[in-house]
Coordinates of C-alpha atoms and ligand atoms in Angstrom, one line a residue:
X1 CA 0.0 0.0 0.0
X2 CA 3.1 2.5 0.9
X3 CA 4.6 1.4 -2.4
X4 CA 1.5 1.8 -4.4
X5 CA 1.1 5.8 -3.0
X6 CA 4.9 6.7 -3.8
X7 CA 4.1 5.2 -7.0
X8 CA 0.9 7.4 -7.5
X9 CA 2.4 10.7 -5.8
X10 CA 5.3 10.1 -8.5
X11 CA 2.9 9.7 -11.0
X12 CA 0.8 12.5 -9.8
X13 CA 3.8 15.0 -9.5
X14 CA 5.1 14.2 -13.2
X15 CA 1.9 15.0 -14.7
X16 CA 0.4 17.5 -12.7
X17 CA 3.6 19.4 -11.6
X18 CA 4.2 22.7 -12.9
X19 CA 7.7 22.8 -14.6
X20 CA 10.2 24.3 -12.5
X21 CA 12.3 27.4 -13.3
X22 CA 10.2 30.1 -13.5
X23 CA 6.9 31.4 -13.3
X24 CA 4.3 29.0 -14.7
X25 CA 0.6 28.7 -15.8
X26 CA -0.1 25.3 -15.6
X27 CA -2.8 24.1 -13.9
X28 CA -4.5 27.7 -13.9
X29 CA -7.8 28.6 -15.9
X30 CA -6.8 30.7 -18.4
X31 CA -7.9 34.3 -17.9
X32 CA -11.8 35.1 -18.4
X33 CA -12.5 36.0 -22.3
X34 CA -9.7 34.2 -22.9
X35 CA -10.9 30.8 -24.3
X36 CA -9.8 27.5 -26.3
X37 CA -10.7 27.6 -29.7
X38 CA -12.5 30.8 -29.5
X39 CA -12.0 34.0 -31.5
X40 CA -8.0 35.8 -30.2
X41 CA -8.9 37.6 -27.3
X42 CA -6.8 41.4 -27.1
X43 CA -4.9 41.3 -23.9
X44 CA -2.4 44.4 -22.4
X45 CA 0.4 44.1 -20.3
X46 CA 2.8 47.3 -19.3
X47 CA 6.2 47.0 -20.4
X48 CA 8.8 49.8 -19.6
X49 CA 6.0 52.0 -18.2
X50 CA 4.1 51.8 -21.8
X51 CA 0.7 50.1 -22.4
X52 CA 1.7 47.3 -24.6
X53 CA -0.9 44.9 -26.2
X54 CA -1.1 41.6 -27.9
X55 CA -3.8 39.0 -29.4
X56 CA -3.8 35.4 -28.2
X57 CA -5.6 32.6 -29.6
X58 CA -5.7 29.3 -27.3
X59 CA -5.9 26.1 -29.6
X60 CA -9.5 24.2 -29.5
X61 CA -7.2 20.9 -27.3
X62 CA -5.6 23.6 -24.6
X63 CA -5.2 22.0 -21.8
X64 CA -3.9 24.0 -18.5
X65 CA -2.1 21.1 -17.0
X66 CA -0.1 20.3 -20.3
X67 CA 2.7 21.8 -21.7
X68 CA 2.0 23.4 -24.7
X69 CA 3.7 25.3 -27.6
X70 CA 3.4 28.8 -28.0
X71 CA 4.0 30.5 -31.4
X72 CA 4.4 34.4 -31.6
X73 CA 4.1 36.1 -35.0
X74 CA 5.2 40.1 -35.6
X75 CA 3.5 42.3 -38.0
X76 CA 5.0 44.3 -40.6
X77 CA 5.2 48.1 -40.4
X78 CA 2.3 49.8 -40.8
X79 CA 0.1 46.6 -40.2
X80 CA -1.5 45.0 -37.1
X81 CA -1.9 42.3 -34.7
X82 CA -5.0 41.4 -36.1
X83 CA -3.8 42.0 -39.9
X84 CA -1.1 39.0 -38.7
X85 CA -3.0 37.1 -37.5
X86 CA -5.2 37.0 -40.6
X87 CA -1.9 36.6 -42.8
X88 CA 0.1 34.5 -41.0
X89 CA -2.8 31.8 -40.0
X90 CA -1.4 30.2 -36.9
X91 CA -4.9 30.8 -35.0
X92 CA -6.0 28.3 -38.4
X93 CA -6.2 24.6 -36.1
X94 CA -5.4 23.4 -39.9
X95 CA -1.9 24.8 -40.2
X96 CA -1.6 25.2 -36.1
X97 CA -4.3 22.2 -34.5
X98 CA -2.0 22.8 -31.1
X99 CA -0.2 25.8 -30.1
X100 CA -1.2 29.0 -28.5
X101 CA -0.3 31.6 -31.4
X102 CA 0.1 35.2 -30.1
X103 CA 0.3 38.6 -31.9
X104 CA 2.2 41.6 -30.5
X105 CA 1.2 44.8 -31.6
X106 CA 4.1 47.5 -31.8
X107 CA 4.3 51.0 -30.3
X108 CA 2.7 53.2 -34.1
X109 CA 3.1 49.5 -35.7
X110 CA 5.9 49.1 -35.9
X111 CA 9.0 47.1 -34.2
X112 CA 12.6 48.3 -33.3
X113 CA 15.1 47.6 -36.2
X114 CA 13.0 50.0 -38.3
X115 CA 14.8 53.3 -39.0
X116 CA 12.2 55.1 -37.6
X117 CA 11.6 53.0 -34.7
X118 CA 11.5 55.8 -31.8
X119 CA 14.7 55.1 -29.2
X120 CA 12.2 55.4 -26.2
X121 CA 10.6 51.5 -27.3
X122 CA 12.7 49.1 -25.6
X123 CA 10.8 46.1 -27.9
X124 CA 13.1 43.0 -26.6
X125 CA 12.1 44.2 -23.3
X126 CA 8.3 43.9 -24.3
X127 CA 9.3 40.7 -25.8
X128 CA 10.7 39.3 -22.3
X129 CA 8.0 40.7 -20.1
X130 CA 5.5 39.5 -22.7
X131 CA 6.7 35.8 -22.3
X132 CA 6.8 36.2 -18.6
X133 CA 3.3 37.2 -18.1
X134 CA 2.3 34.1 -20.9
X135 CA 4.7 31.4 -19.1
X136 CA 2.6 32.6 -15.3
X137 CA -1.0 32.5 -16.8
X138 CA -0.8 29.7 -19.4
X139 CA 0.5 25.9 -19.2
X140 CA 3.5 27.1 -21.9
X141 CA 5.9 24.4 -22.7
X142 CA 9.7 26.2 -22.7
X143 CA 11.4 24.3 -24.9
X144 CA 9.0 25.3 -27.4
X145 CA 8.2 28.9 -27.9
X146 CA 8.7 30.2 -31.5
X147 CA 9.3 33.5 -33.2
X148 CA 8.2 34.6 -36.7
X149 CA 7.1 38.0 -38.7
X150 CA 7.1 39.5 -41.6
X151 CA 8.8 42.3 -43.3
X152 CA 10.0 44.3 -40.2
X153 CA 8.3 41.7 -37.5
X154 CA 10.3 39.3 -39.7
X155 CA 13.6 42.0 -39.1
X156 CA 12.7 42.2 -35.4
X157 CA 12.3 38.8 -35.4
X158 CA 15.9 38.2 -36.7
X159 CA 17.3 40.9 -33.9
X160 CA 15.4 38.9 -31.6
X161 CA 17.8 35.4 -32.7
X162 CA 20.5 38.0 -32.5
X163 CA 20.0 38.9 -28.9
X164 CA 21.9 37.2 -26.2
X165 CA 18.8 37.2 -23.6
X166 CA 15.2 36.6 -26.1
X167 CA 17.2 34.5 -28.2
X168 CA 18.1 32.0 -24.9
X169 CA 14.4 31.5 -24.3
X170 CA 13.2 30.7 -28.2
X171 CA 13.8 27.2 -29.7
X172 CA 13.4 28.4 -33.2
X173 CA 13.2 31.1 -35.7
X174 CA 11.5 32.4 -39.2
X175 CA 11.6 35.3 -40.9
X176 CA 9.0 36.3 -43.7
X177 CA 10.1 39.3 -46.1
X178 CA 12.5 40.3 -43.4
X179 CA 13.5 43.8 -43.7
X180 CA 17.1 43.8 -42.3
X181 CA 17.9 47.2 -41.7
X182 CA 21.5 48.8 -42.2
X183 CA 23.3 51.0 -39.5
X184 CA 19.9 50.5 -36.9
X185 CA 20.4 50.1 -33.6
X186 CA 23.6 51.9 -33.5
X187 CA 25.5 49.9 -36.0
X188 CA 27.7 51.7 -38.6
X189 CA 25.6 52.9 -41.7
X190 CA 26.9 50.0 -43.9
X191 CA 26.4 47.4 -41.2
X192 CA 23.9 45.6 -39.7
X193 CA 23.4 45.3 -35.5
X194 CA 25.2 43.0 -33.5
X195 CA 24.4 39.1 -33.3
X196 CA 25.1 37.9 -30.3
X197 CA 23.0 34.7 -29.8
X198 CA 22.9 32.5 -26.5
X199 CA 23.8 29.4 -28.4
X200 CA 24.7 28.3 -32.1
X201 CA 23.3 27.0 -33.8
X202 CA 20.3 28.9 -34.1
X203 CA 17.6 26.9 -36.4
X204 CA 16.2 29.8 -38.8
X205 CA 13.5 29.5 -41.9
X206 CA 13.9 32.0 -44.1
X207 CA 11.6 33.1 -47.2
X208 CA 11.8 36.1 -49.6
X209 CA 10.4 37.3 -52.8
X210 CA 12.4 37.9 -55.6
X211 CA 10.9 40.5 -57.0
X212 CA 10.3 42.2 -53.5
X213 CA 10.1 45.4 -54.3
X214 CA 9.6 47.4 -50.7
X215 CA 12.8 45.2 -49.3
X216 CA 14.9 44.2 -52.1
X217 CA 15.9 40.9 -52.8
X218 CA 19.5 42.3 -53.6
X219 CA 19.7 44.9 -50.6
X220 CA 20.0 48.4 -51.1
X221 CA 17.1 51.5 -50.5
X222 CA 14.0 51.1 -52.6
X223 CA 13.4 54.5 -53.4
X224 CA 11.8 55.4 -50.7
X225 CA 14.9 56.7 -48.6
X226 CA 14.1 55.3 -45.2
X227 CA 17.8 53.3 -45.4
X228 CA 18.9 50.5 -46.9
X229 CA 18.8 46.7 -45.8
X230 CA 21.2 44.3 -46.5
X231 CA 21.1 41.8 -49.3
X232 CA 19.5 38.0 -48.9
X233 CA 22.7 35.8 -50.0
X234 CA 24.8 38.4 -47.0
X235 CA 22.3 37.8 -45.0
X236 CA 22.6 34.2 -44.8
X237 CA 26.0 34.1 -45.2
X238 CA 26.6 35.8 -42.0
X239 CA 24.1 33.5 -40.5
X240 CA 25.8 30.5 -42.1
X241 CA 29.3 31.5 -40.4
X242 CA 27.8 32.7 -36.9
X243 CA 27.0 29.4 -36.7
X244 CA 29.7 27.7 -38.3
X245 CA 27.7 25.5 -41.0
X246 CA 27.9 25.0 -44.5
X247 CA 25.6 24.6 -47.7
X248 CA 23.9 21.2 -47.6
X249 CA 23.9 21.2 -51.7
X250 CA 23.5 22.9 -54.6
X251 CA 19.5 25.1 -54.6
X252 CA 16.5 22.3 -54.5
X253 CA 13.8 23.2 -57.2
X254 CA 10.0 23.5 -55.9
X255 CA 7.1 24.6 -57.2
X256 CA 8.0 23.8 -60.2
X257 CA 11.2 25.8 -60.5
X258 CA 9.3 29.0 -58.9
X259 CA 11.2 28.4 -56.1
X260 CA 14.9 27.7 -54.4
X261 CA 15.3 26.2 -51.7
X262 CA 18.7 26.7 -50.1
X263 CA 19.4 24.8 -47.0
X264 CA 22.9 24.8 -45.0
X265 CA 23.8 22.6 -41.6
X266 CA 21.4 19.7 -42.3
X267 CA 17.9 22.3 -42.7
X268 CA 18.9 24.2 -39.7
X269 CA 19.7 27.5 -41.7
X270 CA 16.8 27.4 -44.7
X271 CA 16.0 29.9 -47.5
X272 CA 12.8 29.6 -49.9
X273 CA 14.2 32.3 -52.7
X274 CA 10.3 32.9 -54.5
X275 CA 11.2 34.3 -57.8
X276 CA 7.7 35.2 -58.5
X277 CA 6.6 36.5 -54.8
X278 CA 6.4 40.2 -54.1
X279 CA 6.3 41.7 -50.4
X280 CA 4.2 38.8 -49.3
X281 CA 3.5 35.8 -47.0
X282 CA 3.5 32.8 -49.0
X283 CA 0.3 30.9 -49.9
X284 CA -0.3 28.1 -52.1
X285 CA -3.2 30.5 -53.8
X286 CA -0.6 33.3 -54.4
X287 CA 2.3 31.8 -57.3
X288 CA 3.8 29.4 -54.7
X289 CA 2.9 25.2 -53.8
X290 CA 2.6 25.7 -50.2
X291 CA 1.1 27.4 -47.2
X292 CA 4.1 29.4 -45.0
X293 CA 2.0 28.5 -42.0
X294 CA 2.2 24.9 -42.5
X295 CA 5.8 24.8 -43.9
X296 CA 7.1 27.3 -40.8
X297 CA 5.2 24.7 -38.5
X298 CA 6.8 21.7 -39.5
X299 CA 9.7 23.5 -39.4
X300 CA 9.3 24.4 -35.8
X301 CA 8.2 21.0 -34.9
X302 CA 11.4 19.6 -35.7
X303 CA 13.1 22.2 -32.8
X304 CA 13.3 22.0 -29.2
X305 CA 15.0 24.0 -26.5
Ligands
NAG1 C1 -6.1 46.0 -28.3 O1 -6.1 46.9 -27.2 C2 -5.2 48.0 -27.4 C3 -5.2 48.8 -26.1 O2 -6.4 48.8 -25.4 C4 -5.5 48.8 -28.6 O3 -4.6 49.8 -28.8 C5 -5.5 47.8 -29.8 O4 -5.8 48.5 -31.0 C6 -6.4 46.6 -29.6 N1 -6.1 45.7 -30.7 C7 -7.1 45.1 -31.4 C8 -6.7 44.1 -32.4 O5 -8.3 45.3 -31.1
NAG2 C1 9.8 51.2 -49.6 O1 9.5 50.5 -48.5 C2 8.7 51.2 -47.5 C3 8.7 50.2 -46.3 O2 9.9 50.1 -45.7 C4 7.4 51.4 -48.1 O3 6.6 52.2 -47.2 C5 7.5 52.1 -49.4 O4 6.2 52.2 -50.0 C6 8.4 51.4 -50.3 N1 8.6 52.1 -51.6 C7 8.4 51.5 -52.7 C8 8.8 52.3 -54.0 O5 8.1 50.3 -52.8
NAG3 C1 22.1 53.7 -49.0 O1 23.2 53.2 -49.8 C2 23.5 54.2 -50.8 C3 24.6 53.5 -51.7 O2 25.6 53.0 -51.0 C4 24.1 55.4 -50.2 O3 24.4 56.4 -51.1 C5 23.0 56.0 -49.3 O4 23.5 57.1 -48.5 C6 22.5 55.0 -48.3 N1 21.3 55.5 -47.6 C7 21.3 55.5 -46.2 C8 20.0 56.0 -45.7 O5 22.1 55.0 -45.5
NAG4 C1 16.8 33.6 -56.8 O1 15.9 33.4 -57.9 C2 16.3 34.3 -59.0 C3 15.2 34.1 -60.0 O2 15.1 32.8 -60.5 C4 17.7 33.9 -59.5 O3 18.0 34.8 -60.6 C5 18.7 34.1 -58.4 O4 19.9 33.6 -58.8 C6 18.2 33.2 -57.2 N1 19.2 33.4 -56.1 C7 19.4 32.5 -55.2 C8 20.4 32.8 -54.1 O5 18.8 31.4 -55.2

């Protein structure tokens, strides 16, 4: 009889127990309005003494006493949270049946890493406290939290993989239409911030159009004069020798030819080159075979803290 309760306290504690390390939501309701498989639900937090807000959308099988994934996906300048989350389609159970997908808003829409980002925004900071406040109210498994964006959510989310603390705390990486901004953040006007991750390798997905014409395939200003971003192939070759890998082979054809794929260090470096994509999230009803959701799930899927 002894035996047998150990047995089912041991059993007990391994699947109830919160997992230690840090603040954590399991075994907590999730806050009122805030409901599994509903519509997002627009949630504030202050960060740095600013009002800071975000949208979170618990999948339909959340359940508060297990671990679960949590994917968080930046809008592009000028956009929303809601505008991503309409885009990007990890609240879609098809693409995302299991995660809890969440949508920070930036201070005027937009992120740091954007020339005109104002100073005052600390956004890494947001993106710490952020996770703090998820990891105490929701069941969040932390060895799998994801970041993605697009255009400068997908720059932010590149600084964020860059940045000794964030970068610590997020298994995996993917950038959509990044805009990688020159001399931001106090780097020399010809060279992009610092990259100092907590660990390398760090697994990245990376997609951009060819024939992007707000941030250029090929680097450079647009026309526009709000600075210039680097080019794709020195983008990833800087990410390719931070973390010391090489090219698996020579560009893989898909779609058809309409896209490269380059891949280096076994898939964990990856670059979908769209020749016929513009400024745009991938879809397989926009010139490309597959759904960026589903391909930046599997992706993550394959990556654990
Ligand atoms: C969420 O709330 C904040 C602050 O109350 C507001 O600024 C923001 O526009 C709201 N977002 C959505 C998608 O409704
Ligand atoms: C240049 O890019 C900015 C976004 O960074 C955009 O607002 C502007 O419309 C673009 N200009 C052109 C000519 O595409
Ligand atoms: C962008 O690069 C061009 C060419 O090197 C340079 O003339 C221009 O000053 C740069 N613009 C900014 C905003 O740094
Ligand atoms: C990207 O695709 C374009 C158009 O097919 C091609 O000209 C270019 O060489 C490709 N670059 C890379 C790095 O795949």
């Amino acid at each position: 009889m002894y035996h047998f309760l150990i047995a089912l306290g041991l059993i007990m504690t391994s699947t109830f127990a919160a997992p230690t390390g840090g603040p954590s939501g399991c075994g907590k309701q999730p806050p009122s309005g805030v409901s599994p498989g509903g519509a997002s639900s627009n949630r504030t937090l202050t960060s740095g003494d600013q009002k800071r807000s975000y949208l979170i959308h618990l999948p339909q099988n959340y359940d508060s006493n297990k671990p679960t994934p949590l994917i968080l996906s930046f809008h592009g300048r000028t956009q929303t949270a809601k505008q991503q989350e309409d885009g990007s389609q990890f609240s879609n159970p098809s693409f995302n049946p299991d995660g809890i997908a969440v949508y920070p808003q930036g201070v005027d829409k937009q992120w740091q890493g954007d020339p005109d980002a104002p100073k005052s925004i600390d956004d890494f900071k947001f993106v710490s406290d952020l996770l703090d406040r998820l990891n105490s109210e929701y069941c969040i498994d932390p060895k799998r939290i994801y970041a993605t964006g697009m255009s400068n959510g997908g720059g932010f989310t590149g600084l964020l993989a860059c940045d000794p603390t964030v970068s610590a705390k997020i298994a995996a990486f993917s950038t959509v239409s990044g805009a990688f901004y020159l001399g931001v953040l106090g780097a020399p006007s010809n060279a992009l911030p610092d990259c100092k991750p907590a660990r390398t390798p760090i697994p990245l997905l990376h997609f951009h159009g060819y024939v992007d014409t707000q941030i250029k395939y090929l680097g450079g200003g647009n026309g526009s004069n709000r600075g210039n971003t680097t080019s794709i192939p020195d983008y990833l070759d800087r990410w390719a020798k931070i973390d010391g890998i090489q090219p698996d082979q020579n560009p893989e054809d898909l779609c058809d030819g309409k896209v490269k794929r380059h891949s280096w260090g076994n898939g964990i470096l990856q670059h979908y080159n769209e020749t016929l994509l513009n400024h745009e999230w991938p879809t397989k009803s926009n010139k490309v075979c597959y759904d960026g959701a589903q391909v930046i799930m599997e992706f993550f899927g394959k990556h654990t803290l």
